[in-house]
PDB file of C-alpha atoms in Angstrom:
ATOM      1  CA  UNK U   1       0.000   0.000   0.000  1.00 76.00           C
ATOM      2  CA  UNK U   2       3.035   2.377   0.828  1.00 78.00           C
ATOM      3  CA  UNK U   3       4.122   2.201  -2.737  1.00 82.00           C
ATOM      4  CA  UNK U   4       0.865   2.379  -4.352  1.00 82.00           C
ATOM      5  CA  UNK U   5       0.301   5.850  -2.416  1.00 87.00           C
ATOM      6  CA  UNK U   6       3.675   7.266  -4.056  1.00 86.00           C
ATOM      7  CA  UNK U   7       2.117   9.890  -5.859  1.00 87.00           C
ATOM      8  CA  UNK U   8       0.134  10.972  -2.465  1.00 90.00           C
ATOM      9  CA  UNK U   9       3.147  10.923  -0.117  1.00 89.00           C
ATOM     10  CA  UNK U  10       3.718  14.573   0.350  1.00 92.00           C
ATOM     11  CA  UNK U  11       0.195  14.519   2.202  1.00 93.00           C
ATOM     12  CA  UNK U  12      -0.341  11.038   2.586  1.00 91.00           C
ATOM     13  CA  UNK U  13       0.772   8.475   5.267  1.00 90.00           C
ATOM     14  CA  UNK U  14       0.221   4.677   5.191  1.00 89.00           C
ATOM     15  CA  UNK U  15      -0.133   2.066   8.553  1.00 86.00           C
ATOM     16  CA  UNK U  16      -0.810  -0.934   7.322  1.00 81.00           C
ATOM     17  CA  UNK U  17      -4.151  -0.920   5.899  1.00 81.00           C
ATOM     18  CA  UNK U  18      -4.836   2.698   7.438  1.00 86.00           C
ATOM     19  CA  UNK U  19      -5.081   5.867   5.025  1.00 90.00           C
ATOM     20  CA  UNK U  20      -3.841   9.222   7.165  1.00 91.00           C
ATOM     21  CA  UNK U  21      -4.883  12.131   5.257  1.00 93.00           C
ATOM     22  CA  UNK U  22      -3.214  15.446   6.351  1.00 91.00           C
ATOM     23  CA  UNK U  23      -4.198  18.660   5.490  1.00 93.00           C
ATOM     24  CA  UNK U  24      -4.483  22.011   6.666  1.00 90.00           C
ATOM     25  CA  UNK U  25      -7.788  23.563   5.058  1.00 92.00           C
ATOM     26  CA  UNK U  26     -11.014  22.359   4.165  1.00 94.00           C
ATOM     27  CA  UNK U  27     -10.498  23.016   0.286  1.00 95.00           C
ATOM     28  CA  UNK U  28      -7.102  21.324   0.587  1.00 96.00           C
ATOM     29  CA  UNK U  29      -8.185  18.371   1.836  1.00 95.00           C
ATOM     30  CA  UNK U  30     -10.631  18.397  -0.645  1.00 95.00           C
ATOM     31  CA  UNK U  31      -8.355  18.332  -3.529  1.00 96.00           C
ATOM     32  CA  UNK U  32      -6.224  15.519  -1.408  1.00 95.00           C
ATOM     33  CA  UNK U  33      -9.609  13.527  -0.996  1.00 94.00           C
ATOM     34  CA  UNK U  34      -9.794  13.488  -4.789  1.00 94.00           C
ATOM     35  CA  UNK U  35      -6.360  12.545  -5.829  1.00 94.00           C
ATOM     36  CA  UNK U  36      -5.713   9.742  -3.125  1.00 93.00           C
ATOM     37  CA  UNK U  37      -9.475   8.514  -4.780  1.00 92.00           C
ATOM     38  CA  UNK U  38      -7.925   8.860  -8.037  1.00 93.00           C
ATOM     39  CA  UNK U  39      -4.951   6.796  -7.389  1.00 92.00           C
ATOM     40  CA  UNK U  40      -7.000   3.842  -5.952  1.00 90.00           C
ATOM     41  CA  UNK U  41      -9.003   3.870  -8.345  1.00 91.00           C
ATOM     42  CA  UNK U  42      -6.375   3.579 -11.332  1.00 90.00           C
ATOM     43  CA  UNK U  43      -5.576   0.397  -9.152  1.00 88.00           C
ATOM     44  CA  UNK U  44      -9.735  -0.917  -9.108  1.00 90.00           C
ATOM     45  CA  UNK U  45      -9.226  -0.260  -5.096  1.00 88.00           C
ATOM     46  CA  UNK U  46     -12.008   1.140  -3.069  1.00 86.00           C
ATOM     47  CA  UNK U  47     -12.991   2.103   0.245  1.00 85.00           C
ATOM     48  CA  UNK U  48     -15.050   0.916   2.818  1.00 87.00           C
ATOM     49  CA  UNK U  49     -17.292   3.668   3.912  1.00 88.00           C
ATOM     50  CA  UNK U  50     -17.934   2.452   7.128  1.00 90.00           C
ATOM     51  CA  UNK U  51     -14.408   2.680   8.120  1.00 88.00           C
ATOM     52  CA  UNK U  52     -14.045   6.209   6.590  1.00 90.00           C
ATOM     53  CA  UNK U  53     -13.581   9.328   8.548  1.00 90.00           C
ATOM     54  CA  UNK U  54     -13.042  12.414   6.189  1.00 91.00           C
ATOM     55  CA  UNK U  55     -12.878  15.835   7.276  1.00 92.00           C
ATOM     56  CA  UNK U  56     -12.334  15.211  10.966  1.00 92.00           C
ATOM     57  CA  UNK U  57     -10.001  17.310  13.302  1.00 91.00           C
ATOM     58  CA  UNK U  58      -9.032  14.005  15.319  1.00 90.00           C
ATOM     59  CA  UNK U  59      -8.594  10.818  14.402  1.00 89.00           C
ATOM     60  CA  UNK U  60      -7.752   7.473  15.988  1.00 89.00           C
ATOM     61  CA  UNK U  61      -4.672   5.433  14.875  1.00 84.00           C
ATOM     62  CA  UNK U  62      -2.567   2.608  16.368  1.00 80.00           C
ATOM     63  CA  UNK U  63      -4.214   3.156  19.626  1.00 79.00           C
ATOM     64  CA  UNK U  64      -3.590   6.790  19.724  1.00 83.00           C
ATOM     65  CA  UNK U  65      -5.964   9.698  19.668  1.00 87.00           C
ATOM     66  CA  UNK U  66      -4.268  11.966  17.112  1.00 88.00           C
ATOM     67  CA  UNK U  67      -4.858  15.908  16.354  1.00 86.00           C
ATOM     68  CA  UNK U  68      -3.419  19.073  15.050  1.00 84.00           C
ATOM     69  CA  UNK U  69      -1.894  19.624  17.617  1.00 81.00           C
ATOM     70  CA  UNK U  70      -1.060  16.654  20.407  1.00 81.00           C
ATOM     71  CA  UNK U  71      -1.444  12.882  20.401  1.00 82.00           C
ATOM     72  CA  UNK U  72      -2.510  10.780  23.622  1.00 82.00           C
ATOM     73  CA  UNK U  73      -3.547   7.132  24.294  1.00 82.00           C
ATOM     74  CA  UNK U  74      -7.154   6.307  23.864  1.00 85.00           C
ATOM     75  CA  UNK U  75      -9.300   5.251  26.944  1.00 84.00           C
ATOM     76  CA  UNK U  76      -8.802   1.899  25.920  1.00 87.00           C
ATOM     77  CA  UNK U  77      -5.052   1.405  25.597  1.00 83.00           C
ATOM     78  CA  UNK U  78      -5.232   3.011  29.369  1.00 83.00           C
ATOM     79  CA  UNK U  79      -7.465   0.327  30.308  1.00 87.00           C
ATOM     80  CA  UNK U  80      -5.256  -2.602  28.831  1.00 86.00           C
ATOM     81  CA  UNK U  81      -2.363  -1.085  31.066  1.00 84.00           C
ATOM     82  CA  UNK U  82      -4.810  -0.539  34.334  1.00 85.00           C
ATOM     83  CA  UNK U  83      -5.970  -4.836  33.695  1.00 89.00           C
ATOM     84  CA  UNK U  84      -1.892  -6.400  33.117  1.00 87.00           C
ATOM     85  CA  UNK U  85      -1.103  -7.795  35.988  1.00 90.00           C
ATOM     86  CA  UNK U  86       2.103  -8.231  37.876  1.00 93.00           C
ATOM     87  CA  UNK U  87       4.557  -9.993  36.455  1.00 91.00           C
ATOM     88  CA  UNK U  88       5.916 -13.223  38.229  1.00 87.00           C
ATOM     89  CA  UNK U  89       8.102 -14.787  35.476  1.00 87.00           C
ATOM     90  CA  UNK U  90      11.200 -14.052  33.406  1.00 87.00           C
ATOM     91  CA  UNK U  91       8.792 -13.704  29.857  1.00 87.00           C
ATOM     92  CA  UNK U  92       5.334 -12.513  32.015  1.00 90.00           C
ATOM     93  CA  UNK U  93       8.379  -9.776  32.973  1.00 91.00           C
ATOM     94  CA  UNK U  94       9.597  -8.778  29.477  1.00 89.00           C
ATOM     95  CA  UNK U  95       5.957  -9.065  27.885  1.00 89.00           C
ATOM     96  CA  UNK U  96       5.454  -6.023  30.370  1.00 90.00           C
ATOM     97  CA  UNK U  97       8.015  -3.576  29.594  1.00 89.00           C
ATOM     98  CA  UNK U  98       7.768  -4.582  25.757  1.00 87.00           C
ATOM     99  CA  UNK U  99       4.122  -3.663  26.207  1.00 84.00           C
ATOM    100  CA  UNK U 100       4.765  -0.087  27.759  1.00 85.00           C
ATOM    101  CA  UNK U 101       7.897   0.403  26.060  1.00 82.00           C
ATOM    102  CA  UNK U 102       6.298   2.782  23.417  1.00 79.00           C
ATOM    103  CA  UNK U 103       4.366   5.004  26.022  1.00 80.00           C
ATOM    104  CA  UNK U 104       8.015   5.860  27.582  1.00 80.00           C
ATOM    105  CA  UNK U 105       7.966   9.299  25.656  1.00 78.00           C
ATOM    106  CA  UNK U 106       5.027  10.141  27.515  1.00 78.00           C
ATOM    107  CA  UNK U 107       6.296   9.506  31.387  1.00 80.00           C
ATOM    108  CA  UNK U 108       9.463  12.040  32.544  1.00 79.00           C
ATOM    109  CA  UNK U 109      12.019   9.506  33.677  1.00 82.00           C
ATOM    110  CA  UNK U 110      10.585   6.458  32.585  1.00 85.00           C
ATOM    111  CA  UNK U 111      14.005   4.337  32.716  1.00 85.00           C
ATOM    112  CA  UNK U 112      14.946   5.407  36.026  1.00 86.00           C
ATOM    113  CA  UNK U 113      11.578   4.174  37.537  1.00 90.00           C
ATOM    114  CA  UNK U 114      11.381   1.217  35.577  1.00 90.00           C
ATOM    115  CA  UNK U 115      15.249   0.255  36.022  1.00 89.00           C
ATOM    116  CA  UNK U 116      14.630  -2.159  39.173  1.00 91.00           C
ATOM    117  CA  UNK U 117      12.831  -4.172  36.550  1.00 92.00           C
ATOM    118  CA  UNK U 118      14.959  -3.607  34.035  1.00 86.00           C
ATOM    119  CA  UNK U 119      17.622  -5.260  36.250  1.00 85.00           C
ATOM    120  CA  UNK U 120      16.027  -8.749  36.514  1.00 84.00           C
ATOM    121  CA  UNK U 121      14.512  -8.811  32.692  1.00 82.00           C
ATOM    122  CA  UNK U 122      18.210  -9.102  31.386  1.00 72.00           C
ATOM    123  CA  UNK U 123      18.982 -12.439  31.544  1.00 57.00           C
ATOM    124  CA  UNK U 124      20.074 -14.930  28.955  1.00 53.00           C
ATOM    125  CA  UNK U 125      17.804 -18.215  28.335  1.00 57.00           C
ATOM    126  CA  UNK U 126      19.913 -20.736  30.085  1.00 59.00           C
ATOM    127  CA  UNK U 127      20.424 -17.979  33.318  1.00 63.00           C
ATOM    128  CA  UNK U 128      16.633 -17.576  33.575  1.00 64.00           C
ATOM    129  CA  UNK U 129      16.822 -19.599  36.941  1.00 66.00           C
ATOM    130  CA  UNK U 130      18.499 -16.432  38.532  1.00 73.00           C
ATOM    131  CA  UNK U 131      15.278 -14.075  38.250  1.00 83.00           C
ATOM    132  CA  UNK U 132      13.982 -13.016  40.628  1.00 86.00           C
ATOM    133  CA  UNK U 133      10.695  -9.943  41.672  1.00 91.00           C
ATOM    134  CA  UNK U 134      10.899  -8.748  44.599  1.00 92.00           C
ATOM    135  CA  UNK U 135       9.723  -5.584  46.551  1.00 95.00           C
ATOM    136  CA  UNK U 136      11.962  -3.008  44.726  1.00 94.00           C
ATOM    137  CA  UNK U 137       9.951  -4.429  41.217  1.00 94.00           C
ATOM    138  CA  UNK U 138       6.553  -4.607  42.755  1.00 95.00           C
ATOM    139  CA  UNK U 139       6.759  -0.885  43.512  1.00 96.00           C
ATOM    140  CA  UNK U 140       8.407   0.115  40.161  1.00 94.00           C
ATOM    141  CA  UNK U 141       5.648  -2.308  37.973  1.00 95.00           C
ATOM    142  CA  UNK U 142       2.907  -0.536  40.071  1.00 94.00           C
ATOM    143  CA  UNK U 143       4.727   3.158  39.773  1.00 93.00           C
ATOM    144  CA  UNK U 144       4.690   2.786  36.203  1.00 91.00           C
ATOM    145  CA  UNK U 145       1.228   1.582  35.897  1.00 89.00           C
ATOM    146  CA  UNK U 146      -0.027   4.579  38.311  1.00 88.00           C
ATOM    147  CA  UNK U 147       2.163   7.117  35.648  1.00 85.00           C
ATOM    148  CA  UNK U 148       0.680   5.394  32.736  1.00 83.00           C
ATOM    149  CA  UNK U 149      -2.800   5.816  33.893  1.00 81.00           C
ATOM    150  CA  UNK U 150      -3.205   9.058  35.959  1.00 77.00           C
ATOM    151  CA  UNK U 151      -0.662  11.120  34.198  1.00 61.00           C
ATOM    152  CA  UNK U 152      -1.338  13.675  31.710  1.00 68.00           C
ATOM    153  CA  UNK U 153      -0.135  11.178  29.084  1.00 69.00           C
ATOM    154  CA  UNK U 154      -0.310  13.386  25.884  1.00 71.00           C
ATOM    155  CA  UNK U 155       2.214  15.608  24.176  1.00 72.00           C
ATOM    156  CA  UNK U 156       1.928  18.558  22.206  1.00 75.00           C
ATOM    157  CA  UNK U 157       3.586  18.707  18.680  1.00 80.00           C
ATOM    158  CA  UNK U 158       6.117  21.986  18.202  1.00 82.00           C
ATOM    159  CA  UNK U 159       4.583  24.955  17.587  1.00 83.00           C
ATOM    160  CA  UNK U 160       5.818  26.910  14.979  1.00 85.00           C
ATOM    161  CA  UNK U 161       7.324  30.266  15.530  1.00 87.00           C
ATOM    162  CA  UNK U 162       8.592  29.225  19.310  1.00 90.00           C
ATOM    163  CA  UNK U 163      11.963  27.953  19.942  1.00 89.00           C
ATOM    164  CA  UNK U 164      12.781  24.090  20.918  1.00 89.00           C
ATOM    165  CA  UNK U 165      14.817  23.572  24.141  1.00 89.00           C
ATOM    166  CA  UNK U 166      16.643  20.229  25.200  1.00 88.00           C
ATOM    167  CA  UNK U 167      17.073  19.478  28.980  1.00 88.00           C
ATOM    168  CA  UNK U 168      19.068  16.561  29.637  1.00 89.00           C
ATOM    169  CA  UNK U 169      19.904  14.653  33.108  1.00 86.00           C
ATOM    170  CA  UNK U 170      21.286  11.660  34.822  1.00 86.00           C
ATOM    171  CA  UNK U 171      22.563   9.389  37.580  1.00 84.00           C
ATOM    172  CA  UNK U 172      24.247   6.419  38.429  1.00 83.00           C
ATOM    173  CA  UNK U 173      21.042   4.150  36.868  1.00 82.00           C
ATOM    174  CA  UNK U 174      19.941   6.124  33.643  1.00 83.00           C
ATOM    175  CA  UNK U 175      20.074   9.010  31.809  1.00 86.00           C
ATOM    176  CA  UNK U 176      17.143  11.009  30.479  1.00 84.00           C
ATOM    177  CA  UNK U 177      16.113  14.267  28.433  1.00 85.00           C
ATOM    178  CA  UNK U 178      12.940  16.154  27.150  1.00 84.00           C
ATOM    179  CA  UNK U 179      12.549  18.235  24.333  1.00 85.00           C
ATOM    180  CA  UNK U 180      10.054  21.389  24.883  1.00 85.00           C
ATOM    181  CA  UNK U 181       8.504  24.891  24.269  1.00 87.00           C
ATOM    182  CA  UNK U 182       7.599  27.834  26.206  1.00 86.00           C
ATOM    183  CA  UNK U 183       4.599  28.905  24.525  1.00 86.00           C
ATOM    184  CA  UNK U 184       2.750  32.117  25.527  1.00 86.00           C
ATOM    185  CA  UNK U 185       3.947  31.174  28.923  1.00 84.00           C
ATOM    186  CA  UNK U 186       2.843  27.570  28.963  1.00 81.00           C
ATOM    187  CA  UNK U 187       5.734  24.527  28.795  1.00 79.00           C
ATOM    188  CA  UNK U 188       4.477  22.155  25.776  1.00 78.00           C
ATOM    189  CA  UNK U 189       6.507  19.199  26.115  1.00 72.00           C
ATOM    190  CA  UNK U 190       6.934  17.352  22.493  1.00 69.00           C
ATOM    191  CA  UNK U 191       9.156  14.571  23.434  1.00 77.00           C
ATOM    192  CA  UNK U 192      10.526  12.683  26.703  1.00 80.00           C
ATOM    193  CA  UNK U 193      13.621  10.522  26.304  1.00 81.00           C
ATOM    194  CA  UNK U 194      15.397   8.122  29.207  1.00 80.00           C
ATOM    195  CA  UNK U 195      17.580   5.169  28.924  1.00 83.00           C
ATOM    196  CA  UNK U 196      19.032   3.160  31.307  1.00 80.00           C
ATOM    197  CA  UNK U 197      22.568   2.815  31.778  1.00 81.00           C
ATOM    198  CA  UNK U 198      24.505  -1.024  31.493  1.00 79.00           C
ATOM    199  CA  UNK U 199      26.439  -2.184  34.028  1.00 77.00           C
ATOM    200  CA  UNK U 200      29.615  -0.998  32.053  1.00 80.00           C
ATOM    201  CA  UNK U 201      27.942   2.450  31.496  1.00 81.00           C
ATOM    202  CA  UNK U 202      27.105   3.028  34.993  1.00 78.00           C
ATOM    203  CA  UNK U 203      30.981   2.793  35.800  1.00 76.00           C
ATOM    204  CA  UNK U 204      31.797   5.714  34.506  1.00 74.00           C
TER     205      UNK U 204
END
């Protein structure tokens, strides 16, 4: 589908079967409307309308209410997070932070808080006998999961016109950073980053 919608890509974006439109007028989109039409049709491709949303000022995509101007999780990716339960094995362990990996940019030091599990989720297959949960990533799993669920989870995309800034930070266990804007006297924050440091790294 990504290289059938070539000719569309300047306003045009493709996830898997998914069609995102983006334009900034009515007429615009319009004229957009028409040509990505155009193209399926050359191809005997059409729509259903069911599934269509045109002319809307928010859509949801990959689990993720999307705007002009911000994107945040839907109610019910918060809900998925609010019903996992606490891990108790090696894989239960990694299915968890593989399934919140991709909110990190939303949570301000996401690898520092999440580093006590981080610490037992390393281990090779035939050392899997050595993990252990204990208190340190009970309160980290249910940290995260109070973050991911009462937090203002959304960011705002850059505005333009306003300067970007870069913050950065770190300790011993990770390192982290955020990328913002003071706008009209309000912080917007586009992007949080954190990693945490390996046990080399935290040498230094």
């Amino acid at each position: 589908m990504s290289k059938l919608m070539q000719p569309c890509r300047a306003f045009c974006h493709v996830f898997l079967d998914d069609i995102i439109i983006c334009s900034k007028s009515f007429a615009e989109h319009i004229h957009h409307l028409k040509s990505v039409f155009e193209t399926l049709a050359k191809e005997k491709l059409v729509f259903n309308a069911s599934k269509c949303e045109l002319a809307v000022q928010r859509v949801v995509l990959l689990g993720h209410k999307v705007s002009e101007t911000s994107i945040e999780p839907t109610p019910d990716a918060i809900q998925a997070i609010l019903d996992l339960q606490e891990p108790h094995t090696l894989k239960e362990t990694n299915q968890f932070l593989g399934g919140i990996a991709y909110y990190r940019k939303f949570v301000p030091n996401f690898s520092h808080i999440a580093a006590p599990i981080h610490k037992v989720s390393n281990f090779i297959k035939d050392r899997r006998h050595f993990f252990k949960w204990t208190v340190k990533q009970s309160n980290a799993f249910h940290a995260l999961k109070r973050l991911l669920t009462t937090a203002p989870l959304f960011f705002h995309f850059p505005v333009d016109g306003f300067p970007l800034h870069f913050a950065t930070d770190a300790n011993g266990i990770a390192t982290g950073g955020v990328l913002f804007q003071n706008v009209n006297g309000q912080c917007h924050n586009p992007f949080h980053h954190s990693k945490v440091l390996s046990p080399v790294e935290q040498k230094y």
